[in-house]
Short mmCIF file of C-alpha atoms in Angstrom, two decimals:
data_model
loop_
_atom_site.label_atom_id
_atom_site.label_comp_id
_atom_site.label_asym_id
_atom_site.label_seq_id
_atom_site.Cartn_x
_atom_site.Cartn_y
_atom_site.Cartn_z
CA MET A 342 8.17 8.81 -14.28
CA VAL A 343 11.25 7.26 -11.88
CA GLN A 344 13.56 4.05 -13.19
CA VAL A 345 15.08 1.87 -10.58
CA SER A 346 18.36 0.87 -11.46
CA ALA A 347 18.71 -2.76 -11.66
CA MET A 348 19.70 -5.12 -9.32
CA PRO A 349 23.26 -6.00 -10.15
CA GLY A 350 23.94 -9.40 -11.83
CA THR A 351 20.88 -10.30 -12.77
CA VAL A 352 19.79 -11.33 -16.05
CA ALA A 353 17.24 -9.98 -18.68
CA ALA A 354 13.81 -10.02 -17.26
CA PRO A 355 9.93 -9.05 -17.43
CA LYS A 356 10.27 -5.15 -16.48
CA LEU A 357 8.12 -4.30 -13.65
CA VAL A 358 6.47 -1.47 -13.01
CA LEU A 359 5.24 -0.50 -9.66
CA ALA A 360 2.16 2.70 -9.92
CA SER A 361 3.23 4.14 -6.48
CA SER A 362 5.95 7.00 -5.41
CA SER A 363 5.64 4.98 -1.50
CA PRO A 364 9.23 4.10 -0.36
CA ARG A 365 7.38 1.88 1.36
CA ARG A 366 6.51 0.57 -0.96
CA LEU A 367 9.35 0.05 -2.74
CA ALA A 368 10.52 -0.94 0.33
CA LEU A 369 8.42 -3.79 0.74
CA LEU A 370 9.15 -5.18 -2.77
CA GLN A 371 12.97 -5.11 -2.11
CA GLN A 372 12.52 -7.19 0.79
CA ILE A 373 11.66 -10.18 -1.11
CA GLY A 374 14.34 -9.21 -3.79
CA ILE A 375 11.92 -7.76 -6.18
CA GLU A 376 13.02 -5.06 -7.90
CA PRO A 377 10.45 -2.36 -9.91
CA ASP A 378 12.41 -0.94 -12.95
CA PHE A 379 10.30 2.05 -13.19
CA LEU A 380 8.16 3.73 -10.72
CA LEU A 381 4.75 5.68 -12.30
CA PRO A 382 2.88 7.64 -9.70
CA ALA A 383 -0.14 8.22 -10.21
CA ASP A 384 -1.94 11.03 -9.03
CA ILE A 385 -5.52 10.86 -8.45
CA ASP A 386 -8.65 11.92 -6.45
CA GLU A 387 -9.22 9.35 -3.35
CA THR A 388 -12.34 10.89 -1.96
CA PRO A 389 -13.95 8.20 -0.78
CA ARG A 390 -17.90 8.31 -2.54
CA LYS A 391 -21.36 8.59 -0.41
CA SER A 392 -21.91 5.33 0.97
CA GLU A 393 -18.78 3.84 -0.24
CA SER A 394 -17.63 0.78 2.00
CA PRO A 395 -13.41 1.25 3.19
CA ARG A 396 -13.15 -2.34 1.44
CA GLU A 397 -14.82 -0.47 -1.76
CA LEU A 398 -12.92 2.37 -1.66
CA ALA A 399 -9.05 0.69 -1.27
CA ARG A 400 -10.45 -1.75 -4.34
CA ARG A 401 -11.22 1.57 -6.47
CA LEU A 402 -8.65 3.58 -5.59
CA ALA A 403 -6.14 0.82 -6.57
CA ARG A 404 -7.95 0.19 -10.09
CA ALA A 405 -7.98 3.56 -10.72
CA LYS A 406 -3.84 3.62 -10.13
CA LEU A 407 -3.47 0.79 -12.44
CA GLU A 408 -5.35 2.41 -15.50
CA VAL A 409 -3.74 5.40 -15.01
CA ALA A 410 -0.18 3.15 -14.82
CA ARG A 411 -1.56 1.99 -17.79
CA ASP A 412 -1.95 4.58 -19.69
CA ALA A 413 0.93 6.07 -19.22
CA ALA A 414 2.45 2.57 -19.96
CA ALA A 415 1.33 2.14 -23.31
CA ARG A 416 2.55 6.07 -24.25
CA ASN A 417 6.28 4.38 -23.52
CA ASP A 418 7.79 1.50 -26.32
CA MET A 419 9.88 0.04 -22.72
CA LEU A 420 7.12 -0.44 -20.86
CA ARG A 421 4.26 -1.70 -23.14
CA ALA A 422 5.34 -5.61 -22.20
CA ALA A 423 5.68 -4.51 -18.31
CA PHE A 424 4.06 -5.75 -15.44
CA LEU A 425 2.26 -3.08 -13.64
CA ILE A 426 1.63 -3.36 -10.04
CA SER A 427 -0.99 -0.61 -7.98
CA ALA A 428 -2.24 -0.32 -4.16
CA ASP A 429 -4.39 1.45 -1.53
CA THR A 430 -4.43 1.06 2.44
CA VAL A 431 -7.57 2.38 3.75
CA VAL A 432 -7.31 2.73 7.79
CA ALA A 433 -11.27 2.86 9.08
CA VAL A 434 -12.86 2.73 12.29
CA GLY A 435 -16.28 0.83 11.55
CA ARG A 436 -17.27 2.73 8.01
CA ARG A 437 -15.38 5.83 8.94
CA VAL A 438 -12.27 5.80 6.64
CA LEU A 439 -9.21 8.01 8.52
CA PRO A 440 -7.21 10.17 6.18
CA LYS A 441 -4.09 9.90 5.09
CA ALA A 442 -2.91 13.07 7.45
CA GLU A 443 -1.31 15.62 5.85
CA ARG A 444 -2.12 18.59 9.06
CA LEU A 445 -1.23 18.26 12.45
CA ASP A 446 -4.72 18.38 13.56
CA GLU A 447 -5.72 15.84 11.29
CA ALA A 448 -3.05 13.27 12.65
CA ALA A 449 -3.96 14.24 16.07
CA ASP A 450 -7.83 13.34 15.49
CA CYS A 451 -6.70 10.05 14.07
CA LEU A 452 -4.29 9.07 17.18
CA ARG A 453 -7.13 9.99 19.56
CA LEU A 454 -9.61 8.07 17.77
CA LEU A 455 -7.79 5.01 17.02
CA SER A 456 -6.87 5.34 21.07
CA GLY A 457 -7.48 2.53 23.15
CA ARG A 458 -9.96 0.54 20.49
CA PRO A 459 -9.41 -1.78 17.17
CA HIS A 460 -9.54 -0.41 13.52
CA ARG A 461 -9.16 -2.46 10.54
CA VAL A 462 -6.82 -1.47 7.39
CA TYR A 463 -7.57 -2.63 4.46
CA THR A 464 -5.19 -2.85 1.49
CA ALA A 465 -6.23 -3.62 -1.84
CA VAL A 466 -2.98 -4.94 -4.87
CA CYS A 467 -4.04 -4.91 -8.25
CA ILE A 468 -1.23 -6.79 -11.31
CA LEU A 469 -2.14 -5.60 -14.85
CA SER A 470 0.19 -8.73 -16.77
CA PRO A 471 1.99 -8.12 -20.40
CA LYS A 472 -0.91 -10.20 -21.65
CA GLY A 473 -3.54 -7.79 -20.19
CA ARG A 474 -5.12 -10.04 -17.42
CA GLN A 475 -5.70 -7.95 -14.63
CA ARG A 476 -5.73 -9.81 -10.90
CA GLU A 477 -6.20 -8.43 -7.63
CA ARG A 478 -6.49 -8.88 -3.88
CA LEU A 479 -8.01 -7.35 -0.77
CA VAL A 480 -6.09 -7.96 2.37
CA GLU A 481 -8.14 -7.17 5.91
CA ALA A 482 -6.06 -6.48 8.95
CA ARG A 483 -7.35 -5.41 12.59
CA VAL A 484 -5.09 -3.87 14.81
CA ARG A 485 -5.78 -2.53 18.34
CA PHE A 486 -3.95 0.51 19.90
CA LYS A 487 -2.73 0.87 23.27
CA ARG A 488 -4.77 3.58 24.99
CA LEU A 489 -2.76 6.57 24.25
CA SER A 490 -2.00 9.47 26.60
CA SER A 491 -2.26 13.17 26.04
CA ARG A 492 2.18 12.67 25.93
CA GLU A 493 1.92 10.11 23.91
CA ILE A 494 -0.06 11.47 21.00
CA GLU A 495 2.14 14.64 21.39
CA SER A 496 5.33 12.92 20.95
CA TYR A 497 4.12 11.20 17.91
CA LEU A 498 3.24 14.27 16.60
CA GLY A 499 6.36 15.77 17.09
CA SER A 500 8.29 12.80 15.14
CA GLY A 501 6.28 14.06 12.12
CA GLU A 502 6.36 10.35 11.26
CA TRP A 503 2.39 10.17 10.76
CA ARG A 504 2.67 12.68 7.56
CA GLY A 505 0.66 11.06 4.65
CA LYS A 506 0.05 8.06 6.04
CA ALA A 507 -3.01 6.70 5.79
CA GLY A 508 -5.07 6.96 9.43
CA GLY A 509 -2.22 8.77 10.80
CA TYR A 510 0.54 6.46 12.18
CA ALA A 511 2.94 4.13 10.34
CA ILE A 512 3.56 0.87 11.79
CA GLN A 513 6.71 0.12 11.00
CA GLY A 514 8.14 3.32 13.16
CA LEU A 515 7.72 4.70 16.14
CA ALA A 516 3.81 3.71 16.33
CA GLY A 517 4.45 0.10 16.49
CA ALA A 518 4.85 0.51 20.07
CA PHE A 519 1.36 1.47 20.04
CA VAL A 520 0.13 -1.55 18.92
CA ILE A 521 -0.90 -4.54 21.44
CA LYS A 522 -2.15 -6.71 18.76
CA LEU A 523 -2.48 -7.50 14.87
CA VAL A 524 -4.52 -9.59 13.34
CA GLY A 525 -3.44 -9.85 9.56
CA SER A 526 -0.67 -9.30 7.26
CA GLN A 527 1.65 -6.63 8.58
CA SER A 528 2.95 -5.81 5.30
CA ALA A 529 -0.41 -5.04 4.42
CA VAL A 530 -0.73 -2.51 7.24
CA ILE A 531 2.52 -1.12 5.73
CA GLY A 532 1.12 -0.39 2.60
CA LEU A 533 1.79 -3.78 0.08
CA PRO A 534 0.87 -7.41 1.25
CA LEU A 535 3.78 -9.38 0.20
CA TYR A 536 2.14 -12.77 0.14
CA GLU A 537 -0.73 -11.88 -2.27
CA THR A 538 1.19 -9.79 -3.87
CA MET A 539 3.84 -12.62 -5.02
CA SER A 540 1.20 -15.04 -5.53
CA LEU A 541 -0.28 -12.80 -8.02
CA LEU A 542 3.00 -11.95 -10.20
CA GLU A 543 4.19 -15.96 -9.66
CA GLY A 544 0.28 -16.81 -10.60
CA GLU A 545 0.91 -14.64 -14.26
CA GLY A 546 4.58 -15.86 -14.58
CA PHE A 547 6.72 -13.32 -13.36
CA PRO A 548 10.12 -14.67 -12.10
CA VAL A 549 9.50 -13.62 -7.90
CA ARG A 550 12.67 -15.95 -6.86
CA ARG A 551 15.06 -14.35 -9.85
CA GLY A 552 16.88 -11.95 -7.19
CA TRP A 553 16.76 -15.09 -4.96
CA GLY A 554 20.74 -15.98 -5.96
CA ALA A 555 19.15 -19.54 -6.58
CA PRO A 556 16.45 -20.30 -9.89
CA ALA A 557 13.31 -18.39 -10.39
#
């Protein structure tokens, strides 16, 4: 468990736990003025089940991460009354789920498959309120890459930016130059749909605009 330093000048508020070690998800929350108090990475098996669709996979994994974080928070006096957030992102071509690339050959296969064709990115976000209410949203975005040359693929692989990324790329980085069309939420493609996350938290009473310098 990692504690995140509170934003300066803020008053006491309900605690917020992000069930992720992803620096991208943390940065997205910080982008909209929300600073988690703790990070609780959830180590789960992300292997797709037989005949499981990409959208079902994203939902299941986000729920599983939330469950792991909930159990960990229940054992910590400081976190029993905290809001919990979990999310999972799945990149797919049709029903084929692309891996979170950890090896060079995995990333290369992903880029060759995505070259010149559309794909879909599904991100599920779940929240659990201190009152025990669980809510979730699934956000779908459609992305199309330009046709990639062998040189472009090799250059991107050389950057190392693909490592650990769903589909073998990070849209917020160098791979943004490959995107010729995006329909939907870019923040969802990065890893956390900001509009939906903010709406879920606000609906459960979390002061989402507390860090904006004005009354929440």
